[in-house]
Amino acid sequence: MAAPNTNSPALQAANKAMMTRLDLDGHDLPPSPAPSSPHSGRRRYALATELVYTETKDQYGSSSIPIYQSATFKQTSSSGGNEYDYTRSGNPTRTHLERHLAKIMNAGRVLAVGSGMGALDVITRLLRPGDEVVTGDDLYGGTNRLLTYLKNNQGVIVHHVDTTNVDSVRSVLSSKTALVLLETPTNPLIKIADIPTIARAAHEASEKSLVVVDNTMLSPMLLNPLDIGADIVYESGTKYLSGHHDIMAGVIACNDPELGDKMYFTINSTGCGLSPNDSFLLMRGVKTLAIRMEKQQANAQRIAEFLESHGFKVRYPGLKSHLQYDLHWSMARGAGAVLSFETGDVSVSERIVEAARLWAISVSFGCVNSLISMPCRMSHASIDIETRKERQMPEDLIRLCVGIEDVADLIDDLSRALVQAGAVTLTIDSFHAADAESDELPTLAQV
Ligand SMILES: *Cc1c(COP(=O)(O)O)cnc(C)c1O
């Protein structure tokens, strides 16, 4: 792509608008959403408390923020200037959500948009042709697709490296690095990236480089990347934040007000802000994040131990056998609820996935119910087979996204699927469901 014409009137207007808070037509940018700050001086409670504790200026003191299902807001003067005028620019339900999330994510500013990919789109619009992006080789499929688009159409240079290896990251960092994009743990290979060390290296290589972390896998319940060196954090609100797989949403958080304004400019310009109705649902969902995540990861831990004890190669940062166990726990407060394991045979894996009943075959994660999938067939199918091989992604890999069900039921269903698929053999006449209290596991042996 040709370098942009920096003298074009449109670009000059855009730059001027950015500086003076005027829009492209020369109007004042609406003041909404006002930058939100969790640092209001009051006492900070533990996260579980902050998640449910909200403050509003609602005229009736409603305990749940109303859905302001309105595109426009009447003004009191002919020149406008009220807090809200048009929902693309700002809406009270969305602002309430954004302020609440800023508190939860330890951020100065949060912006809520229509999906996790929408969030990454807003962030990558900070890039210019010639800019370089350094990122991982086990990325979320949609992220991979968007970066490939930017590479092929927008003149952005993208380096995929193994982000578990700080030296590999260092080898591609330079003064041209504009953005370092990290996921940790990655999915489905559950690889851990050293955020503080990589952030330091990135900022040393280029002062202007932005370290961006996709925190979808852990959520603010388990990790606050802004506290350990990230400049921008984004998450898919479709996953743990909302928790019920009933909405699509994306969330962007940062501390630098100028950066927040630039991203807000894009959201207001393109109209990708989260709708009032979905803002309400995300607000409702996030209040139960702590209790859901605690249960989900306790279940995930038991299931990871169950599979490992039967000889499967399991990837989960809650297991001491994870190669980066110490690194993970130096940053995060929990292991999350996504794990993956190998069976050694693609067709056995297919049979396991299809034999499971409680475990729904579905892409995605973060929902209250448990899901099972084969990433190479589903969520990561858009990555071609050669690249998958290069990135050492086992074709037989099964991913489990653990929900809040009774863990004995989950292990029971999984055991039955393993036996039915021929992945394990029964060594006693009959087995009872693993009993969550007694720690008894069905006696199975891997074939
Ligand atoms: C789901 C997901 C996304 C994309 O979010 P959507 O809400 O589906 O657009 C990005 N990153 C990760 C790690 C995800 O799991």
Coordinates of C-alpha atoms and ligand atoms in Angstrom, one line a residue:
M1 CA 0.0 0.0 0.0
A2 CA 1.3 3.5 -0.8
A3 CA 2.2 5.8 2.1
P4 CA -0.7 7.9 3.1
N5 CA -0.8 11.5 1.8
T6 CA -0.2 13.4 5.0
N7 CA -1.2 16.6 3.3
S8 CA -4.6 15.5 2.4
P9 CA -7.3 17.8 3.8
A10 CA -9.2 14.8 5.3
L11 CA -6.1 13.7 7.2
Q12 CA -5.3 17.2 8.3
A13 CA -8.8 17.6 9.6
A14 CA -8.6 14.2 11.3
N15 CA -5.4 15.2 13.0
K16 CA -6.8 18.6 14.0
A17 CA -9.9 16.9 15.4
M18 CA -7.8 14.5 17.4
M19 CA -5.9 17.5 19.0
T20 CA -8.8 19.8 19.6
R21 CA -11.6 17.3 20.3
L22 CA -13.5 18.5 17.2
D23 CA -15.0 16.0 14.9
L24 CA -14.3 15.9 11.2
D25 CA -17.1 18.5 10.6
G26 CA -15.6 20.8 13.2
H27 CA -18.2 20.1 15.9
D28 CA -17.1 19.6 19.5
L29 CA -16.7 15.9 20.3
P30 CA -19.4 14.9 22.7
P31 CA -18.0 14.7 26.2
S32 CA -19.3 11.2 26.5
P33 CA -18.1 8.7 27.5
A34 CA -16.3 10.7 30.1
P35 CA -12.9 9.2 31.0
S36 CA -13.6 6.9 33.8
S37 CA -11.3 6.4 36.7
P38 CA -11.3 3.8 39.5
H39 CA -9.0 5.9 41.5
S40 CA -11.7 8.1 43.1
G41 CA -10.0 8.1 46.5
R42 CA -12.4 5.8 48.2
R43 CA -11.4 2.5 49.7
R44 CA -10.7 -0.3 47.2
Y45 CA -12.4 -3.5 48.1
A46 CA -11.4 -7.0 47.1
L47 CA -12.2 -7.8 43.4
A48 CA -15.2 -10.1 44.3
T49 CA -16.7 -7.1 46.1
E50 CA -15.9 -4.5 43.5
L51 CA -17.5 -6.7 40.8
V52 CA -21.0 -6.4 42.5
Y53 CA -20.6 -3.0 44.0
T54 CA -21.8 -0.2 41.7
E55 CA -22.4 3.5 42.0
T56 CA -24.9 5.3 39.8
K57 CA -26.4 8.7 39.7
D58 CA -29.8 7.2 38.6
Q59 CA -32.7 9.5 39.5
Y60 CA -34.6 6.6 41.1
G61 CA -31.7 4.9 42.7
S62 CA -32.2 1.8 40.5
S63 CA -29.9 -1.0 41.6
S64 CA -29.5 -2.2 38.0
I65 CA -28.6 0.4 35.4
P66 CA -31.6 1.0 33.0
I67 CA -31.2 0.2 29.3
Y68 CA -31.3 3.6 27.6
Q69 CA -32.7 2.3 24.4
S70 CA -32.5 5.6 22.6
A71 CA -30.5 6.6 19.6
T72 CA -30.7 10.4 20.3
F73 CA -30.9 12.6 23.4
K74 CA -32.7 16.0 23.4
Q75 CA -30.5 19.0 24.0
T76 CA -31.3 21.9 26.3
S77 CA -29.6 24.5 24.0
S78 CA -29.5 25.1 20.3
S79 CA -25.8 24.4 20.3
G80 CA -26.1 21.0 22.0
G81 CA -23.4 20.2 24.5
N82 CA -25.4 17.9 26.9
E83 CA -23.6 14.9 28.2
Y84 CA -25.3 12.6 25.7
D85 CA -26.5 13.5 22.2
Y86 CA -26.2 10.4 20.0
T87 CA -25.7 6.8 21.0
R88 CA -22.9 6.1 18.5
S89 CA -20.9 8.7 20.5
G90 CA -22.1 7.8 23.9
N91 CA -24.9 6.2 25.8
P92 CA -25.5 6.2 29.6
T93 CA -25.9 2.4 29.8
R94 CA -22.6 1.9 28.0
T95 CA -20.8 4.6 30.0
H96 CA -21.9 2.9 33.3
L97 CA -20.5 -0.4 32.1
E98 CA -17.2 1.2 30.9
R99 CA -16.7 2.9 34.3
H100 CA -17.5 -0.3 36.2
L101 CA -15.0 -2.2 34.0
A102 CA -12.3 0.4 34.4
K103 CA -12.5 -0.2 38.2
I104 CA -12.3 -4.0 37.7
M105 CA -9.5 -3.8 35.2
N106 CA -7.4 -1.3 37.1
A107 CA -7.6 1.0 34.1
G108 CA -8.0 4.8 33.7
R109 CA -10.2 4.3 30.7
V110 CA -12.3 1.4 29.3
L111 CA -14.2 1.3 26.0
A112 CA -16.8 -1.2 25.2
V113 CA -17.4 -2.4 21.6
G114 CA -19.4 -5.0 19.7
S115 CA -17.0 -7.9 19.9
G116 CA -13.5 -9.0 20.9
M117 CA -12.4 -8.7 17.2
G118 CA -14.0 -5.3 17.1
A119 CA -11.7 -4.3 20.0
L120 CA -8.6 -5.5 18.2
D121 CA -9.8 -3.7 15.0
V122 CA -9.9 -0.4 17.0
I123 CA -6.5 -1.0 18.5
T124 CA -4.9 -1.9 15.1
R125 CA -6.2 1.3 13.6
L126 CA -3.4 3.0 15.6
L127 CA -1.0 1.4 13.1
R128 CA 0.3 3.1 10.0
P129 CA 1.7 1.5 6.8
G130 CA 5.3 0.3 7.4
D131 CA 4.7 -0.3 11.1
E132 CA 5.8 -3.6 12.5
V133 CA 3.8 -5.9 14.7
V134 CA 5.4 -8.6 16.8
T135 CA 3.1 -11.4 18.0
G136 CA 2.8 -15.1 18.8
D137 CA 2.5 -18.2 16.7
D138 CA -0.4 -19.7 18.6
L139 CA -2.9 -16.9 18.2
Y140 CA -6.6 -16.9 18.4
G141 CA -7.8 -17.8 14.8
G142 CA -9.7 -14.5 14.3
T143 CA -6.6 -12.5 15.5
N144 CA -4.5 -14.4 13.0
R145 CA -7.0 -13.6 10.2
L146 CA -7.2 -9.8 11.0
L147 CA -3.4 -9.5 11.2
T148 CA -3.0 -11.3 7.9
Y149 CA -5.5 -8.9 6.4
L150 CA -3.5 -5.9 7.7
K151 CA -0.3 -7.5 6.3
N152 CA -1.8 -8.1 2.8
N153 CA -3.8 -4.9 2.5
Q154 CA -2.5 -2.2 4.8
G155 CA 1.3 -2.4 4.5
V156 CA 1.7 -3.6 8.1
I157 CA 4.6 -6.0 8.7
V158 CA 3.7 -8.9 11.0
H159 CA 6.3 -11.1 12.8
H160 CA 5.0 -14.3 14.3
V161 CA 7.4 -15.8 16.8
D162 CA 7.2 -18.1 19.8
T163 CA 6.4 -15.7 22.6
T164 CA 7.3 -18.3 25.2
N165 CA 10.9 -17.5 24.2
V166 CA 11.9 -13.9 25.1
D167 CA 15.0 -14.1 22.9
S168 CA 12.9 -15.0 19.8
V169 CA 10.8 -11.9 20.6
R170 CA 13.9 -9.8 21.1
S171 CA 15.3 -10.9 17.7
V172 CA 12.4 -9.2 15.8
L173 CA 12.0 -6.1 18.0
S174 CA 13.4 -2.9 16.5
S175 CA 12.8 0.9 16.4
K176 CA 10.0 0.1 13.8
T177 CA 8.1 -2.1 16.3
A178 CA 4.8 -0.3 16.8
L179 CA 2.8 -3.0 18.5
V180 CA 3.6 -6.2 20.5
L181 CA 0.5 -8.3 20.8
L182 CA 0.5 -11.1 23.4
E183 CA -1.8 -13.8 24.5
T184 CA -1.2 -15.8 27.7
P185 CA -2.0 -18.6 28.2
T186 CA -2.4 -19.2 24.4
N187 CA -5.1 -21.3 23.2
P188 CA -5.1 -24.2 22.5
L189 CA -1.4 -24.9 23.2
I190 CA -1.6 -23.1 26.7
K191 CA 1.8 -21.4 26.2
I192 CA 2.7 -18.6 28.6
A193 CA 4.3 -15.3 27.7
D194 CA 6.4 -13.3 30.1
I195 CA 4.6 -10.0 29.9
P196 CA 6.8 -7.9 32.2
T197 CA 10.1 -9.0 30.5
I198 CA 8.7 -8.7 26.9
A199 CA 7.1 -5.3 27.8
R200 CA 10.5 -4.0 29.0
A201 CA 12.3 -5.3 25.9
A202 CA 9.6 -3.8 23.6
H203 CA 9.8 -0.3 25.3
E204 CA 13.6 -0.4 25.2
A205 CA 13.6 -1.3 21.4
S206 CA 11.1 1.5 20.7
E207 CA 9.8 4.0 23.1
K208 CA 6.6 4.4 21.1
S209 CA 5.8 0.7 20.8
L210 CA 2.6 -0.4 22.4
V211 CA 2.4 -3.6 24.3
V212 CA -1.1 -5.1 23.9
V213 CA -2.4 -8.1 25.8
D214 CA -5.4 -10.2 24.9
N215 CA -6.6 -11.1 28.4
T216 CA -9.6 -13.1 27.3
M217 CA -8.3 -16.4 28.7
L218 CA -7.8 -15.2 32.2
S219 CA -10.1 -12.2 32.6
P220 CA -9.4 -9.4 35.2
M221 CA -10.3 -11.9 37.9
L222 CA -7.0 -13.7 37.4
L223 CA -4.7 -11.2 35.7
N224 CA -4.3 -7.4 35.3
P225 CA -1.8 -7.0 32.4
L226 CA -1.8 -3.1 32.8
D227 CA -0.2 -3.6 36.2
I228 CA 2.7 -5.6 34.8
G229 CA 3.8 -3.5 31.8
A230 CA 1.0 -3.6 29.2
D231 CA -0.1 -0.4 27.6
I232 CA -3.4 -1.7 26.3
V233 CA -5.5 -4.7 27.3
Y234 CA -8.4 -6.1 25.4
E235 CA -10.8 -8.9 26.0
S236 CA -13.6 -10.6 24.3
G237 CA -16.6 -9.9 26.5
T238 CA -18.3 -12.8 24.8
K239 CA -16.3 -15.1 27.1
Y240 CA -15.8 -15.0 30.9
L241 CA -16.9 -11.3 31.3
S242 CA -20.5 -12.0 30.3
G243 CA -20.3 -15.8 31.0
H244 CA -23.4 -17.1 29.4
H245 CA -22.7 -17.1 25.6
D246 CA -25.7 -14.9 25.0
I247 CA -24.0 -11.7 23.7
M248 CA -21.0 -10.7 21.7
A249 CA -18.9 -7.9 23.2
G250 CA -15.3 -6.5 23.4
V251 CA -13.6 -4.4 26.0
I252 CA -10.5 -2.2 25.6
A253 CA -8.6 -0.8 28.6
C254 CA -5.7 1.6 28.9
N255 CA -4.2 4.2 31.3
D256 CA -2.8 6.8 28.9
P257 CA -5.7 9.3 28.4
E258 CA -4.4 10.3 24.9
L259 CA -4.4 6.7 23.8
G260 CA -7.9 6.4 25.2
D261 CA -9.1 9.4 23.3
K262 CA -7.6 8.1 20.0
M263 CA -9.4 4.8 20.3
Y264 CA -12.6 6.5 21.3
F265 CA -12.2 8.6 18.1
T266 CA -12.2 5.4 16.1
I267 CA -15.2 4.0 17.9
N268 CA -17.2 7.2 17.4
S269 CA -16.1 7.4 13.8
T270 CA -16.9 3.8 12.8
G271 CA -19.8 3.2 15.1
C272 CA -18.7 0.0 16.8
G273 CA -19.6 0.9 20.4
L274 CA -21.5 -1.7 22.3
S275 CA -25.3 -1.4 22.1
P276 CA -27.3 -0.3 25.2
N277 CA -29.0 -3.7 25.4
D278 CA -25.7 -5.6 25.2
S279 CA -24.1 -3.2 27.6
F280 CA -26.8 -4.0 30.1
L281 CA -26.3 -7.8 29.6
L282 CA -22.5 -7.5 30.0
M283 CA -22.9 -5.5 33.2
R284 CA -25.3 -8.1 34.5
G285 CA -22.9 -10.9 33.6
V286 CA -19.7 -9.4 35.0
K287 CA -21.2 -9.2 38.5
T288 CA -20.9 -13.0 38.8
L289 CA -17.4 -13.2 37.3
A290 CA -15.7 -14.1 40.6
I291 CA -18.0 -16.9 41.6
R292 CA -18.1 -18.4 38.1
M293 CA -14.4 -18.3 37.6
E294 CA -13.7 -19.8 41.0
K295 CA -15.9 -22.8 40.3
Q296 CA -14.8 -23.2 36.7
Q297 CA -11.1 -23.3 37.6
A298 CA -11.7 -25.6 40.5
N299 CA -13.4 -28.0 38.2
A300 CA -10.7 -27.6 35.5
Q301 CA -8.0 -28.4 38.0
R302 CA -9.8 -31.7 39.0
I303 CA -10.3 -32.7 35.3
A304 CA -6.7 -31.9 34.4
E305 CA -5.5 -34.1 37.3
F306 CA -7.9 -36.8 36.2
L307 CA -6.6 -36.9 32.7
E308 CA -3.0 -36.6 33.7
S309 CA -3.3 -39.5 36.1
H310 CA -4.5 -41.6 33.2
G311 CA -1.4 -40.9 31.1
F312 CA -2.7 -38.3 28.8
K313 CA -0.4 -35.3 27.9
V314 CA -2.3 -32.5 29.4
R315 CA -1.6 -28.8 29.0
Y316 CA -2.9 -26.7 32.0
P317 CA -1.0 -24.1 34.0
G318 CA -2.6 -25.5 37.2
L319 CA -0.5 -28.7 36.8
K320 CA 3.1 -28.7 38.2
S321 CA 4.0 -30.5 35.0
H322 CA 3.4 -27.4 32.9
L323 CA 6.8 -26.3 31.7
Q324 CA 6.1 -22.7 32.5
Y325 CA 4.2 -23.2 35.8
D326 CA 6.4 -20.8 37.8
L327 CA 6.2 -18.1 35.1
H328 CA 2.5 -18.3 34.9
W329 CA 2.0 -18.0 38.7
S330 CA 4.5 -15.1 38.9
M331 CA 1.9 -13.1 36.9
A332 CA -1.5 -14.6 37.4
R333 CA -3.8 -15.4 40.4
G334 CA -5.2 -18.6 38.9
A335 CA -4.9 -21.1 36.1
G336 CA -8.2 -20.4 34.3
A337 CA -10.6 -23.0 33.0
V338 CA -9.3 -24.0 29.6
L339 CA -7.1 -27.0 29.1
S340 CA -6.1 -29.3 26.3
F341 CA -4.9 -32.8 25.9
E342 CA -3.6 -35.2 23.3
T343 CA -4.8 -38.8 22.6
G344 CA -2.2 -39.7 20.0
D345 CA -4.8 -40.4 17.4
V346 CA -7.0 -38.0 15.4
S347 CA -9.8 -40.5 15.0
V348 CA -9.8 -41.4 18.7
S349 CA -10.1 -37.7 19.5
E350 CA -13.0 -37.4 17.1
R351 CA -14.8 -40.3 18.8
I352 CA -14.2 -38.8 22.2
V353 CA -15.6 -35.4 21.2
E354 CA -18.6 -37.0 19.6
A355 CA -19.3 -39.5 22.5
A356 CA -19.4 -36.7 25.1
R357 CA -22.9 -35.7 26.1
L358 CA -22.6 -33.1 28.9
W359 CA -19.7 -31.5 27.1
A360 CA -21.2 -29.6 24.2
I361 CA -19.3 -29.6 20.9
S362 CA -18.7 -25.9 20.5
V363 CA -16.1 -23.3 19.7
S364 CA -15.4 -20.6 22.2
F365 CA -15.1 -20.8 26.0
G366 CA -16.0 -18.8 29.1
C367 CA -19.6 -20.0 29.3
V368 CA -21.2 -21.5 32.4
N369 CA -21.5 -24.9 30.7
S370 CA -18.7 -27.1 29.6
L371 CA -17.5 -27.4 26.0
I372 CA -15.4 -29.8 24.1
S373 CA -13.7 -29.2 20.7
M374 CA -10.9 -30.2 18.3
P375 CA -9.3 -26.8 17.6
C376 CA -7.7 -27.9 14.4
R377 CA -11.1 -28.8 13.0
M378 CA -13.0 -25.9 14.4
S379 CA -11.7 -22.6 16.0
H380 CA -8.3 -22.9 14.3
A381 CA -9.4 -24.3 11.0
S382 CA -8.8 -21.0 9.3
I383 CA -5.1 -21.5 9.9
D384 CA -3.9 -23.7 7.1
I385 CA -2.5 -27.1 7.8
E386 CA 1.1 -26.3 6.9
T387 CA 1.1 -23.4 9.3
R388 CA -0.5 -25.6 12.0
K389 CA 2.3 -28.1 11.5
E390 CA 5.0 -25.4 11.6
R391 CA 3.5 -24.2 14.9
Q392 CA 3.5 -27.7 16.3
M393 CA -0.2 -27.9 16.8
P394 CA -1.2 -31.5 17.3
E395 CA -4.1 -32.4 15.0
D396 CA -5.5 -34.8 17.7
L397 CA -5.6 -32.1 20.3
I398 CA -8.8 -31.9 22.3
R399 CA -9.7 -28.7 24.1
L400 CA -11.9 -28.6 27.2
C401 CA -13.5 -25.4 28.4
V402 CA -14.8 -26.2 31.8
G403 CA -18.1 -24.9 33.2
I404 CA -19.8 -24.7 36.6
E405 CA -21.5 -28.1 36.5
D406 CA -20.9 -30.8 39.2
V407 CA -17.4 -32.0 38.7
A408 CA -18.3 -35.6 39.3
D409 CA -20.8 -35.5 36.5
L410 CA -18.2 -33.9 34.2
I411 CA -15.6 -36.6 34.9
D412 CA -18.2 -39.3 34.6
D413 CA -19.2 -38.2 31.2
L414 CA -15.7 -37.7 30.1
S415 CA -14.7 -41.2 31.4
R416 CA -17.6 -42.8 29.5
A417 CA -16.5 -40.9 26.3
L418 CA -12.9 -42.1 26.7
V419 CA -14.0 -45.7 27.1
Q420 CA -16.5 -45.5 24.2
A421 CA -13.8 -44.0 21.9
G422 CA -11.4 -46.7 22.9
A423 CA -8.9 -44.2 24.4
V424 CA -8.8 -46.1 27.7
T425 CA -9.9 -49.6 28.8
L426 CA -11.9 -50.5 31.8
T427 CA -9.8 -52.4 34.3
I428 CA -12.6 -53.3 36.6
D429 CA -16.1 -54.7 35.9
S430 CA -17.8 -51.4 36.3
F431 CA -16.7 -48.1 37.5
H432 CA -18.5 -45.4 39.5
A433 CA -18.5 -41.8 38.6
A434 CA -15.5 -40.1 40.2
D435 CA -16.7 -38.9 43.5
A436 CA -15.8 -35.3 44.1
E437 CA -15.7 -35.8 47.9
S438 CA -13.8 -39.0 48.1
D439 CA -11.2 -38.2 45.4
E440 CA -11.8 -41.7 43.9
L441 CA -11.3 -41.8 40.1
P442 CA -12.6 -44.5 37.8
T443 CA -10.0 -47.1 37.2
L444 CA -9.1 -46.7 33.6
A445 CA -5.9 -47.5 31.7
Q446 CA -4.8 -45.7 28.5
V447 CA -4.5 -48.0 25.5
Ligands
LIG1 C1 -13.0 -15.2 21.3 C2 -11.7 -14.5 21.4 C3 -11.4 -13.4 20.7 C4 -12.5 -12.7 19.8 O1 -13.6 -12.3 20.5 P1 -15.0 -12.2 19.8 O2 -15.9 -11.6 20.9 O3 -15.4 -13.6 19.4 O4 -14.9 -11.3 18.6 C5 -10.2 -12.8 20.8 N1 -9.2 -13.4 21.5 C6 -9.4 -14.6 22.2 C7 -8.3 -15.2 23.0 C8 -10.7 -15.2 22.1 O5 -10.9 -16.3 22.8

